[in-house]
Amino acid sequence: MSRSAAAYHHGDLRAALVDAAVTLVEEQSPARLSLREVARAAGVSHAAPYHHFADRGELLKAAGDRCMADFLAAQETAVAAHDDPDARLVALGEAYVGYAAAHPHAFALVFDPELCPPGDPSPERAVLIARNEELLARCVTDLLTARGQDPARAPALADALWGTVHGLAALVGDGHLPVGAVRPALEARLGL
Amino acid sequence: MSRSAAAYHHGDLRAALVDAAVTLVEEQSPARLSLREVARAAGVSHAAPYHHFADRGELLKAAGDRCMADFLAAQETAVAAHDDPDARLVALGEAYVGYAAAHPHAFALVFDPELCPPGDPSPERAVLIARNEELLARCVTDLLTARGQDPARAPALADALWGTVHGLAALVGDGHLPVGAVRPALEARLGL
DNA sequence: GTCCCGATCTTTACAGTGTCAAGAAAGGCA
DNA sequence: TGCCTTTCTTGACACTGTAAAGATCGGGAC
């Protein structure tokens, strides 16, 4: 093996399959996504994926990892663009909801409990989850200290904020709320 | 037809199929639920459901209607058990999250955007949705007037609260948050 | 009562899916 | 050159959703 363990006939089929899955998930619910369709999109036979993934679920997990990385990156860049603790938290929330609104199926894929059981996530996913939790915790703690409030409240407040933002994201992603309802709702809750 | 339009050979197969679907959804994700499995559970052939539902989706929709009715009933009885506006709102939130925690698959079924497109829900579903929105709006307005605040803020506040409660429900239902995190989060947000 | 009609259910069939086992092809190493 | 391992393809099986054709049964017409 010269460069990569997965660079033989096709080039890098594993990455190509994840690419195809992420692309297809852009227009289709993960539940409807078929392994054979992904294989067709990648230009290989319907059984080729089984040499890189144990089953359909493993392929979807890998696609979910990629989406989660994008999702986290969107939040991190949004937070990094501001200095004020209030503005950072709002930016985080808007990035969170913005991703769900722009990529509803990818958002659903990221949080699908059957693909990523919250008990034992894949190692790669666990790193992303930890980084996301740290990001939120840091923003909340910074806000509390900037306001001179007890930082011990941070965990409960972080859960509450996560709930609010996640709920708005899910409702907007599923079409139950229009995107325009997000900003007023966030402002009504964040006390700005 | 003597009594009901659907009381011929089997008794009332339509209702029996919905029953079976709701029962199966208690232990299985709606995505995994197969039409043939529901038919087997009801003791009929795999094609029998097609005389009562256009396709698998219509059966799941009917099951979702039933779950949504239960979900709404849980909220209504919780609210009716209290007089204080603050307590009523908290009770509503706890009933909302409680249903998701106790019946995560049914909760997912109720909010599945492919089964109930928020644009045009079924007539039966539309009634339930309207009742649920009215219930929340009434609770929020009552709270604002009891506190002497501007009732014009009600819509934005209702969306924000819906977001918080829905997000906590989704996170708990999917296992991303433990149930114990709900009460502190709700109290941290409702300002009690 | 008998006959027929229509609603209900079953049987059969087909395409599509996930998954596995066996065989072909192609790169790396002797 | 020739072999061996990895990669991919082909073929098969059980399962799914769905449609069409046939069987079965209740209720109204005579």
Coordinates of C-alpha atoms (C1' of nucleotides) in Angstrom, one line a residue:
Chain A
M1 CA 0.0 0.0 0.0
S2 CA 1.7 3.1 -1.2
R3 CA -0.2 6.1 0.2
S4 CA -3.5 5.2 1.8
A5 CA -5.0 1.9 2.8
A6 CA -8.0 2.6 0.6
A7 CA -6.4 3.8 -2.6
Y8 CA -6.6 0.8 -4.9
H9 CA -8.8 0.4 -7.9
H10 CA -11.2 3.2 -7.5
G11 CA -9.0 5.8 -5.9
D12 CA -10.7 6.2 -2.5
L13 CA -14.0 4.6 -2.6
R14 CA -14.7 5.1 1.1
A15 CA -14.5 8.8 0.9
A16 CA -16.4 8.8 -2.4
L17 CA -19.3 6.9 -0.8
V18 CA -19.4 9.3 2.1
D19 CA -19.4 12.2 -0.4
A20 CA -22.2 10.7 -2.3
A21 CA -24.2 10.0 0.8
V22 CA -23.8 13.6 2.1
T23 CA -24.8 14.9 -1.3
L24 CA -27.9 12.7 -1.5
V25 CA -28.9 13.6 2.0
E26 CA -29.0 17.2 0.9
E27 CA -32.2 16.4 -1.1
Q28 CA -33.6 13.3 0.6
S29 CA -34.4 12.2 4.1
P30 CA -31.8 9.8 5.6
A31 CA -34.5 7.2 6.1
R32 CA -35.2 7.1 2.4
L33 CA -31.5 7.0 1.4
S34 CA -30.7 3.5 0.0
L35 CA -27.3 1.9 0.0
R36 CA -27.7 0.9 -3.6
E37 CA -28.5 4.5 -4.6
V38 CA -25.3 5.7 -2.9
A39 CA -23.3 3.0 -4.7
R40 CA -24.9 4.0 -8.1
A41 CA -24.0 7.7 -7.4
A42 CA -20.4 6.6 -6.7
G43 CA -20.4 4.5 -9.9
V44 CA -19.8 1.2 -8.3
S45 CA -21.7 -2.0 -7.9
H46 CA -24.4 -2.4 -5.2
A47 CA -22.2 -4.6 -3.0
A48 CA -19.0 -2.5 -3.2
P49 CA -19.8 -0.5 0.0
Y50 CA -19.6 -3.7 2.1
H51 CA -15.8 -3.7 1.7
H52 CA -15.6 -0.3 3.5
F53 CA -18.7 -0.3 5.8
A54 CA -20.2 -3.2 7.8
D55 CA -23.7 -2.2 6.8
R56 CA -25.9 0.6 5.7
G57 CA -25.9 2.1 9.2
E58 CA -22.1 2.4 9.3
L59 CA -22.2 4.4 6.1
L60 CA -24.8 6.7 7.4
K61 CA -22.8 7.1 10.6
A62 CA -19.8 8.2 8.6
A63 CA -21.9 10.6 6.6
G64 CA -23.3 11.9 9.9
D65 CA -19.8 12.4 11.3
R66 CA -19.0 14.6 8.3
C67 CA -22.2 16.6 8.7
M68 CA -21.5 17.0 12.4
A69 CA -18.1 18.4 11.6
D70 CA -19.6 21.0 9.3
F71 CA -22.3 21.8 11.9
L72 CA -19.7 22.3 14.6
A73 CA -17.5 24.4 12.3
A74 CA -20.4 26.7 11.5
Q75 CA -20.9 27.3 15.2
E76 CA -17.2 27.8 15.9
T77 CA -16.7 30.4 13.2
A78 CA -19.9 32.2 14.2
V79 CA -18.7 32.4 17.8
A80 CA -15.2 33.5 16.8
A81 CA -16.6 36.4 14.8
H82 CA -17.7 38.3 18.0
D83 CA -16.1 39.5 21.2
D84 CA -19.1 40.4 23.3
P85 CA -20.4 37.4 25.4
D86 CA -24.0 38.2 24.6
A87 CA -23.3 38.5 20.9
R88 CA -21.3 35.3 20.9
L89 CA -24.2 33.3 22.4
V90 CA -26.7 34.7 20.0
A91 CA -24.3 34.0 17.1
L92 CA -24.0 30.4 18.3
G93 CA -27.7 30.0 18.4
E94 CA -28.2 31.5 15.0
A95 CA -25.5 29.3 13.5
Y96 CA -27.2 26.3 15.1
V97 CA -30.6 27.1 13.8
G98 CA -29.2 28.3 10.5
Y99 CA -27.6 24.9 9.8
A100 CA -30.8 23.1 10.6
A101 CA -32.7 25.4 8.3
A102 CA -30.2 25.1 5.4
H103 CA -29.6 21.4 5.8
P104 CA -32.6 19.8 7.5
H105 CA -31.9 16.3 6.5
A106 CA -28.2 16.5 7.5
F107 CA -29.3 18.0 10.8
A108 CA -31.7 15.1 11.4
L109 CA -28.9 12.7 10.4
V110 CA -26.5 14.2 13.0
F111 CA -29.1 13.7 15.8
D112 CA -30.5 10.4 14.7
P113 CA -30.4 8.3 17.9
E114 CA -30.4 5.0 16.0
L115 CA -27.2 6.0 14.1
C116 CA -25.4 7.6 17.0
P117 CA -26.6 6.1 20.2
P118 CA -25.9 8.8 22.8
G119 CA -24.5 6.1 25.1
D120 CA -21.6 5.0 23.0
P121 CA -20.8 7.2 20.0
S122 CA -18.0 6.4 17.6
P123 CA -14.6 7.8 18.7
E124 CA -14.6 10.4 15.9
R125 CA -18.1 11.5 16.8
A126 CA -17.2 11.6 20.5
V127 CA -14.5 14.2 19.8
L128 CA -16.9 16.4 17.9
I129 CA -19.6 16.1 20.6
A130 CA -17.1 17.0 23.3
R131 CA -15.9 20.1 21.4
N132 CA -19.5 21.2 20.9
E133 CA -20.3 20.9 24.5
E134 CA -17.2 22.8 25.5
L135 CA -18.0 25.5 23.1
L136 CA -21.4 26.0 24.6
A137 CA -20.2 25.7 28.2
R138 CA -17.5 28.3 27.5
C139 CA -20.0 30.8 26.0
V140 CA -22.4 30.4 28.9
T141 CA -19.7 30.7 31.6
D142 CA -18.3 33.8 29.9
L143 CA -21.7 35.4 29.8
L144 CA -22.4 34.6 33.5
T145 CA -19.0 36.0 34.6
A146 CA -19.4 39.1 32.4
R147 CA -22.8 39.7 34.1
G148 CA -21.4 39.0 37.5
Q149 CA -23.7 36.1 38.1
D150 CA -22.9 32.8 39.8
P151 CA -21.1 30.5 37.4
A152 CA -22.5 27.5 39.2
R153 CA -25.7 28.1 37.3
A154 CA -23.8 27.4 34.0
P155 CA -24.8 23.7 33.6
A156 CA -28.5 24.2 34.1
L157 CA -28.5 27.3 31.9
A158 CA -26.5 25.6 29.2
D159 CA -29.0 22.7 29.1
A160 CA -31.9 25.2 28.9
L161 CA -30.2 27.2 26.1
W162 CA -29.4 24.0 24.3
G163 CA -33.0 23.0 24.6
T164 CA -34.2 26.3 23.3
V165 CA -31.9 26.4 20.4
H166 CA -32.2 22.8 19.5
G167 CA -36.0 23.0 19.7
L168 CA -36.1 26.0 17.4
A169 CA -33.7 24.3 15.0
A170 CA -35.9 21.1 14.9
L171 CA -39.1 23.1 14.5
V172 CA -37.7 25.2 11.7
G173 CA -35.9 22.3 10.1
D174 CA -39.2 20.3 10.0
G175 CA -41.1 23.3 8.8
H176 CA -43.3 23.8 11.9
L177 CA -42.0 27.3 12.4
P178 CA -40.8 29.8 9.8
V179 CA -37.2 31.0 10.0
G180 CA -38.4 34.5 10.7
A181 CA -39.8 33.4 14.1
V182 CA -36.3 32.5 15.3
R183 CA -34.8 35.9 16.0
P184 CA -37.7 37.3 18.0
A185 CA -37.9 34.0 20.0
L186 CA -34.2 34.1 20.7
E187 CA -34.3 37.7 21.8
A188 CA -37.3 37.1 23.9
R189 CA -35.4 34.4 25.8
L190 CA -31.8 35.6 25.9
G191 CA -32.9 38.8 27.6
L192 CA -31.3 41.2 25.1
Chain B
M1 CA -74.0 -1.0 6.1
S2 CA -75.6 -1.3 9.5
R3 CA -73.4 0.6 11.9
S4 CA -70.1 1.6 10.7
A5 CA -68.7 1.8 7.1
A6 CA -65.8 -0.4 8.2
A7 CA -67.6 -3.2 10.1
Y8 CA -67.7 -6.1 7.7
H9 CA -65.7 -9.3 7.9
H10 CA -63.0 -8.5 10.4
G11 CA -65.0 -6.2 12.7
D12 CA -63.2 -2.9 12.3
L13 CA -59.9 -3.6 10.6
R14 CA -59.0 0.0 10.1
A15 CA -59.0 0.7 13.9
A16 CA -57.3 -2.7 14.5
L17 CA -54.5 -1.7 12.2
V18 CA -54.0 1.7 13.8
D19 CA -54.0 0.0 17.2
A20 CA -51.4 -2.5 16.1
A21 CA -49.2 0.3 14.6
V22 CA -49.4 2.4 17.7
T23 CA -48.5 -0.7 19.8
L24 CA -45.5 -1.6 17.6
V25 CA -44.3 2.0 17.5
E26 CA -44.0 1.8 21.3
E27 CA -41.0 -0.5 20.8
Q28 CA -39.7 0.4 17.4
S29 CA -38.8 3.4 15.4
P30 CA -41.5 4.5 12.9
A31 CA -38.9 4.2 10.2
R32 CA -38.4 0.6 10.9
L33 CA -42.1 -0.2 11.1
S34 CA -43.2 -2.3 8.2
L35 CA -46.7 -2.5 6.8
R36 CA -46.5 -6.3 6.6
E37 CA -45.6 -6.4 10.3
V38 CA -48.6 -4.4 11.2
A39 CA -50.8 -6.6 9.1
R40 CA -49.3 -9.7 10.7
A41 CA -50.0 -8.2 14.2
A42 CA -53.6 -7.6 13.2
G43 CA -53.9 -11.2 11.9
V44 CA -54.7 -10.3 8.2
S45 CA -52.8 -10.7 5.0
H46 CA -50.1 -8.3 4.0
A47 CA -52.3 -6.6 1.3
A48 CA -55.4 -6.1 3.5
P49 CA -54.3 -2.6 4.7
Y50 CA -54.6 -1.3 1.2
H51 CA -58.4 -1.4 1.4
H52 CA -58.3 1.1 4.3
F53 CA -55.1 3.1 3.6
A54 CA -53.7 4.3 0.3
D55 CA -50.2 3.4 1.3
R56 CA -47.8 2.8 4.3
G57 CA -47.6 6.5 4.9
E58 CA -51.3 6.9 5.3
L59 CA -51.4 4.2 7.9
L60 CA -48.5 5.9 9.8
K61 CA -50.3 9.2 9.5
A62 CA -53.4 7.7 11.2
A63 CA -51.2 6.2 13.9
G64 CA -49.6 9.6 14.3
D65 CA -53.0 11.2 14.6
R66 CA -53.9 8.9 17.5
C67 CA -50.5 9.6 19.2
M68 CA -51.0 13.3 18.8
A69 CA -54.4 13.0 20.4
D70 CA -52.8 11.3 23.4
F71 CA -50.0 13.9 23.5
L72 CA -52.5 16.8 23.5
A73 CA -54.7 15.1 26.1
A74 CA -51.7 14.8 28.4
Q75 CA -51.0 18.5 28.1
E76 CA -54.6 19.5 28.6
T77 CA -55.1 17.4 31.8
A78 CA -51.7 18.7 33.1
V79 CA -52.8 22.3 32.6
A80 CA -56.3 21.7 34.0
A81 CA -54.8 20.4 37.2
H82 CA -53.5 23.9 38.2
D83 CA -54.8 27.4 38.7
D84 CA -51.7 29.5 39.0
P85 CA -50.5 30.7 35.5
D86 CA -46.9 29.9 36.4
A87 CA -47.8 26.4 37.6
R88 CA -49.9 25.8 34.5
L89 CA -47.1 26.7 32.1
V90 CA -44.6 24.5 34.0
A91 CA -47.1 21.6 34.0
L92 CA -47.6 22.0 30.3
G93 CA -43.9 21.8 29.7
E94 CA -43.4 18.8 31.9
A95 CA -46.3 17.0 30.3
Y96 CA -44.8 17.8 26.8
V97 CA -41.4 16.5 27.8
G98 CA -42.9 13.6 29.8
Y99 CA -44.7 12.3 26.8
A100 CA -41.5 12.4 24.7
A101 CA -39.6 10.6 27.4
A102 CA -42.2 7.9 27.9
H103 CA -43.0 7.4 24.2
P104 CA -40.0 8.6 22.2
H105 CA -41.0 6.9 19.0
A106 CA -44.6 8.1 19.1
F107 CA -43.2 11.6 19.7
A108 CA -41.0 11.3 16.7
L109 CA -44.0 10.0 14.7
V110 CA -46.1 13.0 15.7
F111 CA -43.5 15.5 14.5
D112 CA -42.3 13.6 11.4
P113 CA -42.4 16.2 8.6
E114 CA -42.7 13.5 5.9
L115 CA -45.9 12.1 7.4
C116 CA -47.5 15.4 8.4
P117 CA -46.2 18.1 6.1
P118 CA -46.7 21.3 8.1
G119 CA -48.1 23.0 5.0
D120 CA -51.2 20.8 4.6
P121 CA -51.9 18.4 7.5
S122 CA -54.9 16.1 7.4
P123 CA -58.2 17.6 8.6
E124 CA -58.2 15.6 11.8
R125 CA -54.6 16.5 12.5
A126 CA -55.2 20.2 11.8
V127 CA -57.9 20.2 14.5
L128 CA -55.4 18.8 17.0
I129 CA -52.7 21.2 16.0
A130 CA -55.0 24.2 16.4
R131 CA -56.1 23.0 19.8
N132 CA -52.5 22.6 20.9
E133 CA -51.5 26.0 19.7
E134 CA -54.5 27.6 21.4
L135 CA -53.6 25.8 24.7
L136 CA -50.1 27.2 24.6
A137 CA -51.2 30.7 23.6
R138 CA -53.8 30.8 26.3
C139 CA -51.3 29.8 29.0
V140 CA -48.7 32.4 27.8
T141 CA -51.3 35.2 27.6
D142 CA -52.6 34.4 31.0
L143 CA -49.1 34.5 32.5
L144 CA -48.3 37.8 30.9
T145 CA -51.6 39.4 32.0
A146 CA -51.1 38.0 35.5
R147 CA -47.7 39.6 35.6
G148 CA -49.0 42.8 34.2
Q149 CA -46.8 42.6 31.1
D150 CA -47.6 43.5 27.6
P151 CA -49.7 40.7 26.0
A152 CA -48.4 41.7 22.6
R153 CA -45.2 39.8 23.5
A154 CA -47.2 36.6 23.7
P155 CA -46.5 35.3 20.1
A156 CA -42.8 35.6 20.3
L157 CA -42.7 34.3 23.9
A158 CA -44.9 31.3 22.9
D159 CA -42.5 30.4 20.1
A160 CA -39.6 30.7 22.4
L161 CA -41.2 28.5 25.0
W162 CA -42.3 26.1 22.4
G163 CA -38.7 25.9 21.2
T164 CA -37.4 25.3 24.7
V165 CA -39.9 22.6 25.6
H166 CA -39.7 21.0 22.2
G167 CA -36.0 21.0 22.2
L168 CA -35.8 19.5 25.7
A169 CA -38.3 16.9 24.7
A170 CA -36.4 16.0 21.5
L171 CA -33.1 15.8 23.4
V172 CA -34.5 13.7 26.2
G173 CA -36.5 11.5 23.8
D174 CA -33.3 10.8 21.8
G175 CA -31.2 10.2 24.9
H176 CA -29.0 13.2 24.5
L177 CA -30.1 14.6 27.8
P178 CA -31.1 12.7 31.0
V179 CA -34.7 13.4 32.3
G180 CA -33.3 14.8 35.4
A181 CA -31.9 17.8 33.5
V182 CA -35.3 19.0 32.4
R183 CA -36.6 20.5 35.6
P184 CA -33.6 22.6 36.4
A185 CA -33.5 23.7 32.8
L186 CA -37.2 24.7 32.8
E187 CA -36.8 26.5 36.1
A188 CA -33.7 28.4 34.9
R189 CA -35.7 29.6 31.9
L190 CA -39.2 30.2 33.2
G191 CA -37.9 32.6 35.8
L192 CA -39.5 30.8 38.7
Chain C
dG1 C1' -86.2 -17.8 0.3
dT2 C1' -82.9 -17.1 -3.8
dC3 C1' -79.9 -14.3 -6.5
dC4 C1' -76.9 -10.8 -7.4
dC5 C1' -73.8 -7.0 -6.2
dG6 C1' -70.4 -4.7 -4.0
dA7 C1' -67.3 -4.4 -0.2
dT8 C1' -63.6 -7.0 2.1
dC9 C1' -59.9 -9.9 2.3
dT10 C1' -56.4 -13.3 0.0
dT11 C1' -53.4 -14.8 -3.4
dT12 C1' -50.0 -14.0 -6.6
dA13 C1' -46.7 -11.3 -8.8
dC14 C1' -43.1 -7.6 -9.5
dA15 C1' -39.6 -4.2 -8.6
dG16 C1' -36.6 -2.5 -5.2
dT17 C1' -33.9 -3.1 -0.9
dG18 C1' -30.1 -4.9 2.6
dT19 C1' -27.0 -8.5 3.0
dC20 C1' -24.0 -12.4 2.1
dA21 C1' -21.0 -15.8 -0.7
dA22 C1' -18.4 -16.8 -4.6
dG23 C1' -15.8 -15.4 -8.4
dA24 C1' -13.1 -11.8 -11.5
dA25 C1' -9.5 -8.1 -11.8
dA26 C1' -5.8 -5.5 -10.5
dG27 C1' -1.9 -3.6 -7.7
dG28 C1' 2.3 -5.0 -4.9
dC29 C1' 6.0 -8.2 -3.8
dA30 C1' 8.9 -12.4 -4.6
Chain D
dT1 C1' 7.4 -13.8 -14.4
dG2 C1' 4.1 -15.5 -11.1
dC3 C1' 1.6 -15.4 -6.8
dC4 C1' -1.2 -13.2 -3.1
dT5 C1' -3.9 -10.0 -1.1
dT6 C1' -7.2 -6.4 -1.5
dT7 C1' -10.8 -4.5 -4.2
dC8 C1' -14.7 -4.8 -6.8
dT9 C1' -18.6 -7.5 -9.4
dT10 C1' -22.0 -11.0 -10.0
dG11 C1' -25.5 -13.7 -8.4
dA12 C1' -28.5 -15.1 -4.9
dC13 C1' -31.8 -14.8 -0.8
dA14 C1' -35.2 -12.9 2.2
dC15 C1' -37.7 -9.0 3.0
dT16 C1' -40.3 -4.8 1.8
dG17 C1' -44.1 -1.8 -0.6
dT18 C1' -47.5 -2.0 -4.0
dA19 C1' -50.7 -3.5 -7.7
dA20 C1' -53.9 -6.8 -10.1
dA21 C1' -56.7 -10.7 -10.0
dG22 C1' -59.4 -14.0 -7.6
dA23 C1' -62.2 -15.7 -3.5
dT24 C1' -65.6 -14.8 0.2
dC25 C1' -69.1 -12.9 2.6
dG26 C1' -72.9 -9.5 4.1
dG27 C1' -77.1 -7.0 2.6
dG28 C1' -80.7 -5.5 -0.7
dA29 C1' -84.0 -6.8 -4.7
dC30 C1' -87.3 -9.8 -6.3

